[in-house]
Every structure is written in structure tokens, then in C-alpha cells.
Amino acid sequence: MIRKATLKDMEQVATLEDAIFTENWTKQSFQAALDMEETIFLVAAEGTTVVGYALLYAAADEADITKVAVAPMQRRKGYGANLVMQLVVHGKQMGVNHYYLEVRESNEAARAMYKRIGFEEVGNRKNYYDEPKEDAVIMKFEVGEKEC
């Protein structure tokens, strides 16, 4: 089930963040994002267990998808794609038409998933990631050109 994140989810979100990323947000960072009007913060849950989350920041008709994460044991079940598609659905309700994200160049599985749902690669950011140092691929989705 995909739903809006709540304060009760933040402990599990922070635990997943620590398990997945080397450059992590804190529980307090996620809690602050919950309170911002221009964010959409969703979780994928199996019962009461958070198995994934996604977050975007909107400004005018553009949005930056800053986080998409799925627990390693829950990958390849559609959670990531469903989270991103729901971000777009909610974003459209806010007037967002242009979505951007960065993904590690080596993360071929994520890049393929984003392409399947309509994102296209539009550029690179040199040395964007640390630990390990790596370039980011910039991906873009336009509402109306390709619907999720």
C-alpha cells in the first residue's frame, strides 16, 4: 500500500535510510520535510512495516524527487515504480508538470525502472555523490508527454 507518510513512520524511514544510503538524512530531516507545504512524502507499507519511501519538493510547476528508497529484500516488487508514479499523481494535483531526479550512474536497475515509467536521461552531474565518489545521471519526466 502506498500512502502519505506520517510522524509515526519516521523511525522506520530513518532506519531504512541508514541501511540503504551512505549519505543519509536524519530522522529530524525527514520530520522537517513532513511539515513543509511544498513536499510530497509517501511511504510503501506492508501492514505496519514501512518497506519504502519517496519524497519530492515542488516549486511552481517543477519538482525535484529527492528520495526514492526500497528495502533491499522488497526490491523488484514494484514498490519503487509505484512510489514514483504516486508522486507524479499527487504532484499533478499541485500543478507540477516537470519532474527531475538524480540517480547514481552505476545504479542500472533504478535507471531502467525510471525509463520504464517514462523518465528520460537529460544530463550528468560530475562527482555528485560521495562515498563512493560517482557521477549522477539527471532524469526528467514531463506530464503530458508520457503519462505514468
Short mmCIF file of N, CA and C in Angstrom, two decimals:
data_model
loop_
_atom_site.label_atom_id
_atom_site.label_comp_id
_atom_site.label_asym_id
_atom_site.label_seq_id
_atom_site.Cartn_x
_atom_site.Cartn_y
_atom_site.Cartn_z
N MET A 1 0.84 -1.18 0.00
CA MET A 1 0.00 0.00 0.00
C MET A 1 0.89 1.25 0.00
N ILE A 2 0.57 2.20 -0.87
CA ILE A 2 1.27 3.48 -0.91
C ILE A 2 0.37 4.50 -0.23
N ARG A 3 0.94 5.27 0.71
CA ARG A 3 0.16 6.29 1.42
C ARG A 3 1.07 7.45 1.82
N LYS A 4 0.44 8.54 2.26
CA LYS A 4 1.22 9.67 2.75
C LYS A 4 1.94 9.28 4.03
N ALA A 5 3.16 9.76 4.17
CA ALA A 5 3.96 9.48 5.36
C ALA A 5 3.37 10.23 6.55
N THR A 6 3.53 9.64 7.73
CA THR A 6 3.10 10.27 8.97
C THR A 6 4.28 10.34 9.93
N LEU A 7 4.11 11.08 10.99
CA LEU A 7 5.14 11.20 12.01
C LEU A 7 5.49 9.82 12.59
N LYS A 8 4.51 8.95 12.70
CA LYS A 8 4.74 7.60 13.23
C LYS A 8 5.68 6.79 12.35
N ASP A 9 5.80 7.13 11.06
CA ASP A 9 6.65 6.39 10.13
C ASP A 9 8.12 6.78 10.20
N MET A 10 8.43 7.91 10.83
CA MET A 10 9.77 8.48 10.72
C MET A 10 10.87 7.59 11.28
N GLU A 11 10.61 6.84 12.34
CA GLU A 11 11.62 5.95 12.89
C GLU A 11 11.99 4.88 11.86
N GLN A 12 10.99 4.27 11.24
CA GLN A 12 11.24 3.23 10.24
C GLN A 12 11.90 3.81 9.00
N VAL A 13 11.47 5.00 8.58
CA VAL A 13 12.07 5.65 7.41
C VAL A 13 13.56 5.91 7.68
N ALA A 14 13.88 6.45 8.86
CA ALA A 14 15.28 6.74 9.20
C ALA A 14 16.11 5.45 9.26
N THR A 15 15.52 4.38 9.77
CA THR A 15 16.23 3.10 9.82
C THR A 15 16.52 2.58 8.42
N LEU A 16 15.52 2.67 7.52
CA LEU A 16 15.74 2.27 6.12
C LEU A 16 16.81 3.13 5.48
N GLU A 17 16.74 4.43 5.71
CA GLU A 17 17.72 5.37 5.15
C GLU A 17 19.13 4.95 5.53
N ASP A 18 19.35 4.63 6.81
CA ASP A 18 20.67 4.23 7.28
C ASP A 18 21.13 2.92 6.64
N ALA A 19 20.19 2.03 6.37
CA ALA A 19 20.54 0.73 5.79
C ALA A 19 20.84 0.82 4.30
N ILE A 20 20.30 1.83 3.61
CA ILE A 20 20.39 1.90 2.15
C ILE A 20 21.46 2.86 1.65
N PHE A 21 21.55 4.04 2.27
CA PHE A 21 22.40 5.11 1.74
C PHE A 21 23.64 5.35 2.59
N THR A 22 24.70 5.81 1.94
CA THR A 22 25.91 6.20 2.66
C THR A 22 25.86 7.67 3.06
N GLU A 23 25.08 8.46 2.35
CA GLU A 23 24.89 9.88 2.68
C GLU A 23 23.44 10.03 3.15
N ASN A 24 23.22 9.86 4.45
CA ASN A 24 21.86 9.75 4.94
C ASN A 24 21.29 11.03 5.53
N TRP A 25 19.98 11.11 5.40
CA TRP A 25 19.21 12.11 6.11
C TRP A 25 18.96 11.58 7.51
N THR A 26 18.74 12.49 8.45
CA THR A 26 18.41 12.10 9.81
C THR A 26 16.90 12.01 9.98
N LYS A 27 16.49 11.41 11.06
CA LYS A 27 15.06 11.34 11.39
C LYS A 27 14.49 12.75 11.45
N GLN A 28 15.26 13.69 12.01
CA GLN A 28 14.80 15.08 12.12
C GLN A 28 14.64 15.74 10.75
N SER A 29 15.51 15.40 9.79
CA SER A 29 15.38 15.93 8.43
C SER A 29 14.10 15.46 7.78
N PHE A 30 13.79 14.18 7.97
CA PHE A 30 12.54 13.65 7.42
C PHE A 30 11.32 14.28 8.09
N GLN A 31 11.40 14.46 9.41
CA GLN A 31 10.29 15.09 10.13
C GLN A 31 10.06 16.51 9.64
N ALA A 32 11.14 17.24 9.40
CA ALA A 32 11.02 18.61 8.89
C ALA A 32 10.36 18.62 7.51
N ALA A 33 10.69 17.64 6.67
CA ALA A 33 10.09 17.56 5.34
C ALA A 33 8.59 17.31 5.42
N LEU A 34 8.16 16.56 6.42
CA LEU A 34 6.73 16.29 6.61
C LEU A 34 5.93 17.57 6.77
N ASP A 35 6.53 18.56 7.43
CA ASP A 35 5.82 19.80 7.77
C ASP A 35 5.84 20.85 6.66
N MET A 36 6.57 20.60 5.59
CA MET A 36 6.68 21.59 4.53
C MET A 36 5.54 21.44 3.54
N GLU A 37 4.91 22.56 3.22
CA GLU A 37 3.78 22.56 2.29
C GLU A 37 4.15 22.11 0.88
N GLU A 38 5.37 22.38 0.47
CA GLU A 38 5.78 22.10 -0.90
C GLU A 38 6.35 20.69 -1.08
N THR A 39 6.20 19.83 -0.08
CA THR A 39 6.69 18.47 -0.22
C THR A 39 5.55 17.47 -0.38
N ILE A 40 5.88 16.39 -1.03
CA ILE A 40 5.02 15.21 -1.06
C ILE A 40 5.90 14.09 -0.54
N PHE A 41 5.47 13.46 0.53
CA PHE A 41 6.26 12.44 1.21
C PHE A 41 5.37 11.20 1.33
N LEU A 42 5.74 10.14 0.63
CA LEU A 42 4.95 8.92 0.60
C LEU A 42 5.75 7.74 1.15
N VAL A 43 5.03 6.76 1.68
CA VAL A 43 5.67 5.52 2.10
C VAL A 43 4.94 4.35 1.45
N ALA A 44 5.68 3.28 1.24
CA ALA A 44 5.11 1.98 0.84
C ALA A 44 5.13 1.13 2.11
N ALA A 45 3.98 0.55 2.43
CA ALA A 45 3.90 -0.22 3.66
C ALA A 45 3.28 -1.58 3.41
N GLU A 46 3.78 -2.55 4.15
CA GLU A 46 3.17 -3.87 4.23
C GLU A 46 2.67 -3.98 5.66
N GLY A 47 1.36 -3.81 5.82
CA GLY A 47 0.81 -3.74 7.17
C GLY A 47 1.34 -2.49 7.86
N THR A 48 2.00 -2.67 8.99
CA THR A 48 2.55 -1.53 9.72
C THR A 48 4.04 -1.32 9.44
N THR A 49 4.59 -2.14 8.55
CA THR A 49 6.02 -2.07 8.25
C THR A 49 6.26 -1.22 7.00
N VAL A 50 7.07 -0.17 7.15
CA VAL A 50 7.46 0.68 6.02
C VAL A 50 8.55 -0.05 5.25
N VAL A 51 8.30 -0.30 3.96
CA VAL A 51 9.27 -1.02 3.11
C VAL A 51 9.88 -0.11 2.06
N GLY A 52 9.41 1.14 1.98
CA GLY A 52 9.97 2.08 1.02
C GLY A 52 9.40 3.46 1.26
N TYR A 53 10.04 4.45 0.66
CA TYR A 53 9.57 5.83 0.79
C TYR A 53 10.06 6.65 -0.39
N ALA A 54 9.37 7.75 -0.62
CA ALA A 54 9.74 8.66 -1.71
C ALA A 54 9.33 10.07 -1.30
N LEU A 55 10.11 11.04 -1.76
CA LEU A 55 9.90 12.43 -1.34
C LEU A 55 10.21 13.35 -2.50
N LEU A 56 9.37 14.35 -2.68
CA LEU A 56 9.68 15.39 -3.67
C LEU A 56 9.43 16.76 -3.09
N TYR A 57 10.15 17.73 -3.63
CA TYR A 57 9.96 19.14 -3.32
C TYR A 57 9.45 19.82 -4.59
N ALA A 58 8.36 20.55 -4.46
CA ALA A 58 7.77 21.24 -5.61
C ALA A 58 8.02 22.74 -5.51
N ALA A 59 8.23 23.36 -6.66
CA ALA A 59 8.35 24.82 -6.77
C ALA A 59 7.71 25.20 -8.10
N ALA A 60 6.62 25.94 -8.00
CA ALA A 60 5.85 26.31 -9.20
C ALA A 60 5.42 25.04 -9.92
N ASP A 61 5.79 24.89 -11.21
CA ASP A 61 5.35 23.70 -11.95
C ASP A 61 6.46 22.66 -12.08
N GLU A 62 7.52 22.76 -11.25
CA GLU A 62 8.61 21.81 -11.28
C GLU A 62 8.77 21.12 -9.93
N ALA A 63 9.32 19.93 -9.95
CA ALA A 63 9.59 19.20 -8.71
C ALA A 63 10.89 18.44 -8.81
N ASP A 64 11.58 18.36 -7.69
CA ASP A 64 12.80 17.58 -7.58
C ASP A 64 12.49 16.38 -6.69
N ILE A 65 12.59 15.19 -7.26
CA ILE A 65 12.39 13.97 -6.49
C ILE A 65 13.71 13.69 -5.80
N THR A 66 13.73 13.90 -4.48
CA THR A 66 14.99 13.85 -3.74
C THR A 66 15.28 12.49 -3.13
N LYS A 67 14.25 11.71 -2.88
CA LYS A 67 14.46 10.40 -2.25
C LYS A 67 13.51 9.37 -2.86
N VAL A 68 14.06 8.23 -3.21
CA VAL A 68 13.28 7.05 -3.56
C VAL A 68 14.09 5.88 -3.00
N ALA A 69 13.49 5.15 -2.08
CA ALA A 69 14.21 4.05 -1.44
C ALA A 69 13.27 2.90 -1.16
N VAL A 70 13.77 1.69 -1.37
CA VAL A 70 13.02 0.48 -1.08
C VAL A 70 13.96 -0.47 -0.35
N ALA A 71 13.45 -1.10 0.70
CA ALA A 71 14.25 -2.06 1.47
C ALA A 71 14.82 -3.13 0.54
N PRO A 72 16.08 -3.49 0.71
CA PRO A 72 16.71 -4.46 -0.20
C PRO A 72 15.91 -5.75 -0.41
N MET A 73 15.30 -6.29 0.62
CA MET A 73 14.54 -7.53 0.49
C MET A 73 13.18 -7.34 -0.19
N GLN A 74 12.79 -6.09 -0.42
CA GLN A 74 11.49 -5.80 -1.03
C GLN A 74 11.62 -5.28 -2.47
N ARG A 75 12.81 -5.25 -2.99
CA ARG A 75 13.03 -4.74 -4.34
C ARG A 75 12.49 -5.70 -5.39
N ARG A 76 12.24 -5.14 -6.57
CA ARG A 76 11.71 -5.89 -7.73
C ARG A 76 10.28 -6.39 -7.49
N LYS A 77 9.56 -5.68 -6.63
CA LYS A 77 8.15 -6.00 -6.38
C LYS A 77 7.24 -4.85 -6.83
N GLY A 78 7.83 -3.81 -7.43
CA GLY A 78 7.05 -2.69 -7.93
C GLY A 78 6.89 -1.52 -6.98
N TYR A 79 7.46 -1.62 -5.78
CA TYR A 79 7.30 -0.52 -4.82
C TYR A 79 7.92 0.78 -5.33
N GLY A 80 9.13 0.70 -5.86
CA GLY A 80 9.80 1.92 -6.32
C GLY A 80 9.02 2.62 -7.42
N ALA A 81 8.62 1.87 -8.43
CA ALA A 81 7.85 2.45 -9.54
C ALA A 81 6.52 3.02 -9.04
N ASN A 82 5.84 2.29 -8.17
CA ASN A 82 4.56 2.78 -7.65
C ASN A 82 4.73 4.04 -6.81
N LEU A 83 5.78 4.11 -6.02
CA LEU A 83 6.04 5.32 -5.24
C LEU A 83 6.24 6.52 -6.17
N VAL A 84 7.07 6.34 -7.20
CA VAL A 84 7.35 7.45 -8.13
C VAL A 84 6.08 7.84 -8.89
N MET A 85 5.32 6.87 -9.34
CA MET A 85 4.09 7.19 -10.08
C MET A 85 3.10 7.93 -9.18
N GLN A 86 3.04 7.56 -7.91
CA GLN A 86 2.14 8.27 -6.99
C GLN A 86 2.65 9.68 -6.69
N LEU A 87 3.96 9.87 -6.67
CA LEU A 87 4.49 11.24 -6.53
C LEU A 87 3.99 12.10 -7.68
N VAL A 88 4.01 11.54 -8.90
CA VAL A 88 3.55 12.29 -10.08
C VAL A 88 2.05 12.58 -9.97
N VAL A 89 1.27 11.60 -9.56
CA VAL A 89 -0.18 11.80 -9.42
C VAL A 89 -0.45 12.93 -8.42
N HIS A 90 0.19 12.89 -7.26
CA HIS A 90 -0.01 13.93 -6.25
C HIS A 90 0.57 15.26 -6.72
N GLY A 91 1.69 15.22 -7.41
CA GLY A 91 2.30 16.45 -7.91
C GLY A 91 1.42 17.15 -8.94
N LYS A 92 0.78 16.36 -9.80
CA LYS A 92 -0.11 16.96 -10.81
C LYS A 92 -1.23 17.74 -10.12
N GLN A 93 -1.70 17.25 -8.97
CA GLN A 93 -2.74 17.95 -8.22
C GLN A 93 -2.24 19.28 -7.67
N MET A 94 -0.92 19.42 -7.54
CA MET A 94 -0.32 20.68 -7.08
C MET A 94 0.09 21.56 -8.26
N GLY A 95 -0.13 21.09 -9.48
CA GLY A 95 0.23 21.86 -10.66
C GLY A 95 1.62 21.58 -11.19
N VAL A 96 2.26 20.51 -10.73
CA VAL A 96 3.60 20.16 -11.19
C VAL A 96 3.51 19.44 -12.53
N ASN A 97 4.32 19.89 -13.48
CA ASN A 97 4.37 19.28 -14.81
C ASN A 97 5.75 18.73 -15.18
N HIS A 98 6.78 19.17 -14.47
CA HIS A 98 8.17 18.80 -14.80
C HIS A 98 8.82 18.19 -13.56
N TYR A 99 9.28 16.96 -13.69
CA TYR A 99 9.88 16.22 -12.57
C TYR A 99 11.32 15.89 -12.90
N TYR A 100 12.22 16.11 -11.94
CA TYR A 100 13.64 15.83 -12.11
C TYR A 100 14.12 14.96 -10.96
N LEU A 101 15.14 14.16 -11.23
CA LEU A 101 15.80 13.40 -10.18
C LEU A 101 17.22 13.11 -10.62
N GLU A 102 18.05 12.77 -9.64
CA GLU A 102 19.41 12.32 -9.91
C GLU A 102 19.52 10.89 -9.41
N VAL A 103 20.28 10.09 -10.14
CA VAL A 103 20.50 8.70 -9.77
C VAL A 103 21.96 8.36 -10.04
N ARG A 104 22.53 7.53 -9.18
CA ARG A 104 23.93 7.12 -9.41
C ARG A 104 24.08 6.50 -10.79
N GLU A 105 25.14 6.87 -11.47
CA GLU A 105 25.39 6.36 -12.81
C GLU A 105 25.43 4.82 -12.82
N SER A 106 25.96 4.22 -11.75
CA SER A 106 26.09 2.76 -11.69
C SER A 106 24.79 2.05 -11.31
N ASN A 107 23.75 2.78 -10.92
CA ASN A 107 22.50 2.16 -10.48
C ASN A 107 21.62 1.85 -11.69
N GLU A 108 22.04 0.82 -12.42
CA GLU A 108 21.36 0.47 -13.67
C GLU A 108 19.92 0.02 -13.43
N ALA A 109 19.66 -0.66 -12.33
CA ALA A 109 18.30 -1.13 -12.05
C ALA A 109 17.35 0.06 -11.87
N ALA A 110 17.77 1.04 -11.10
CA ALA A 110 16.92 2.23 -10.88
C ALA A 110 16.75 3.01 -12.18
N ARG A 111 17.82 3.18 -12.93
CA ARG A 111 17.72 3.91 -14.20
C ARG A 111 16.75 3.22 -15.15
N ALA A 112 16.80 1.90 -15.21
CA ALA A 112 15.88 1.16 -16.08
C ALA A 112 14.44 1.31 -15.60
N MET A 113 14.22 1.28 -14.30
CA MET A 113 12.87 1.45 -13.75
C MET A 113 12.33 2.83 -14.10
N TYR A 114 13.15 3.87 -13.91
CA TYR A 114 12.69 5.23 -14.23
C TYR A 114 12.35 5.35 -15.72
N LYS A 115 13.17 4.75 -16.57
CA LYS A 115 12.90 4.79 -18.01
C LYS A 115 11.60 4.07 -18.35
N ARG A 116 11.34 2.94 -17.70
CA ARG A 116 10.10 2.19 -17.94
C ARG A 116 8.86 3.02 -17.64
N ILE A 117 8.94 3.90 -16.65
CA ILE A 117 7.76 4.69 -16.29
C ILE A 117 7.74 6.06 -16.97
N GLY A 118 8.69 6.30 -17.88
CA GLY A 118 8.61 7.49 -18.70
C GLY A 118 9.66 8.56 -18.51
N PHE A 119 10.61 8.35 -17.60
CA PHE A 119 11.69 9.33 -17.42
C PHE A 119 12.70 9.17 -18.54
N GLU A 120 13.37 10.26 -18.87
CA GLU A 120 14.46 10.19 -19.84
C GLU A 120 15.71 10.83 -19.25
N GLU A 121 16.86 10.33 -19.66
CA GLU A 121 18.14 10.86 -19.21
C GLU A 121 18.42 12.15 -19.97
N VAL A 122 18.69 13.23 -19.22
CA VAL A 122 18.88 14.53 -19.86
C VAL A 122 20.23 15.18 -19.54
N GLY A 123 21.04 14.57 -18.69
CA GLY A 123 22.33 15.17 -18.37
C GLY A 123 23.05 14.40 -17.29
N ASN A 124 24.20 14.95 -16.89
CA ASN A 124 25.04 14.34 -15.84
C ASN A 124 25.51 15.43 -14.89
N ARG A 125 25.79 15.03 -13.66
CA ARG A 125 26.44 15.90 -12.68
C ARG A 125 27.71 15.17 -12.25
N LYS A 126 28.86 15.77 -12.58
CA LYS A 126 30.16 15.17 -12.27
C LYS A 126 30.38 15.13 -10.76
N ASN A 127 30.84 13.98 -10.28
CA ASN A 127 31.20 13.80 -8.87
C ASN A 127 30.11 14.25 -7.90
N TYR A 128 28.88 14.01 -8.26
CA TYR A 128 27.73 14.44 -7.45
C TYR A 128 27.66 13.69 -6.12
N TYR A 129 27.98 12.41 -6.15
CA TYR A 129 27.90 11.58 -4.95
C TYR A 129 29.26 11.38 -4.32
N ASP A 130 29.27 11.26 -2.99
CA ASP A 130 30.46 10.88 -2.23
C ASP A 130 30.21 9.48 -1.69
N GLU A 131 31.28 8.86 -1.23
CA GLU A 131 31.20 7.57 -0.55
C GLU A 131 30.37 6.54 -1.29
N PRO A 132 30.72 6.01 -2.39
CA PRO A 132 31.90 6.36 -3.19
C PRO A 132 31.61 7.53 -4.13
N LYS A 133 32.66 8.19 -4.52
CA LYS A 133 32.56 9.30 -5.46
C LYS A 133 32.04 8.77 -6.79
N GLU A 134 30.99 9.44 -7.30
CA GLU A 134 30.38 8.96 -8.54
C GLU A 134 29.56 10.07 -9.18
N ASP A 135 29.44 9.99 -10.50
CA ASP A 135 28.60 10.94 -11.23
C ASP A 135 27.13 10.57 -11.05
N ALA A 136 26.27 11.58 -11.21
CA ALA A 136 24.83 11.36 -11.20
C ALA A 136 24.30 11.52 -12.61
N VAL A 137 23.29 10.75 -12.94
CA VAL A 137 22.55 10.92 -14.19
C VAL A 137 21.30 11.71 -13.83
N ILE A 138 21.05 12.79 -14.55
CA ILE A 138 19.84 13.59 -14.34
C ILE A 138 18.76 13.03 -15.23
N MET A 139 17.59 12.79 -14.63
CA MET A 139 16.47 12.25 -15.39
C MET A 139 15.28 13.19 -15.24
N LYS A 140 14.44 13.22 -16.29
CA LYS A 140 13.32 14.16 -16.34
C LYS A 140 12.06 13.45 -16.82
N PHE A 141 10.94 13.86 -16.25
CA PHE A 141 9.63 13.38 -16.69
C PHE A 141 8.75 14.59 -16.92
N GLU A 142 8.07 14.64 -18.06
CA GLU A 142 7.17 15.73 -18.41
C GLU A 142 5.75 15.22 -18.43
N VAL A 143 4.87 15.81 -17.64
CA VAL A 143 3.46 15.45 -17.68
C VAL A 143 2.90 15.83 -19.04
N GLY A 144 2.12 14.94 -19.61
CA GLY A 144 1.52 15.21 -20.92
C GLY A 144 2.29 14.55 -22.05
N GLU A 145 3.62 14.48 -21.93
CA GLU A 145 4.41 13.81 -22.97
C GLU A 145 4.26 12.30 -22.83
N LYS A 146 4.46 11.82 -21.61
CA LYS A 146 4.35 10.40 -21.33
C LYS A 146 3.69 10.31 -19.96
N GLU A 147 2.56 9.70 -19.91
CA GLU A 147 1.88 9.55 -18.63
C GLU A 147 2.35 8.28 -17.93
N CYS A 148 2.55 8.36 -16.63
CA CYS A 148 2.94 7.17 -15.84
C CYS A 148 1.82 6.16 -15.90
#
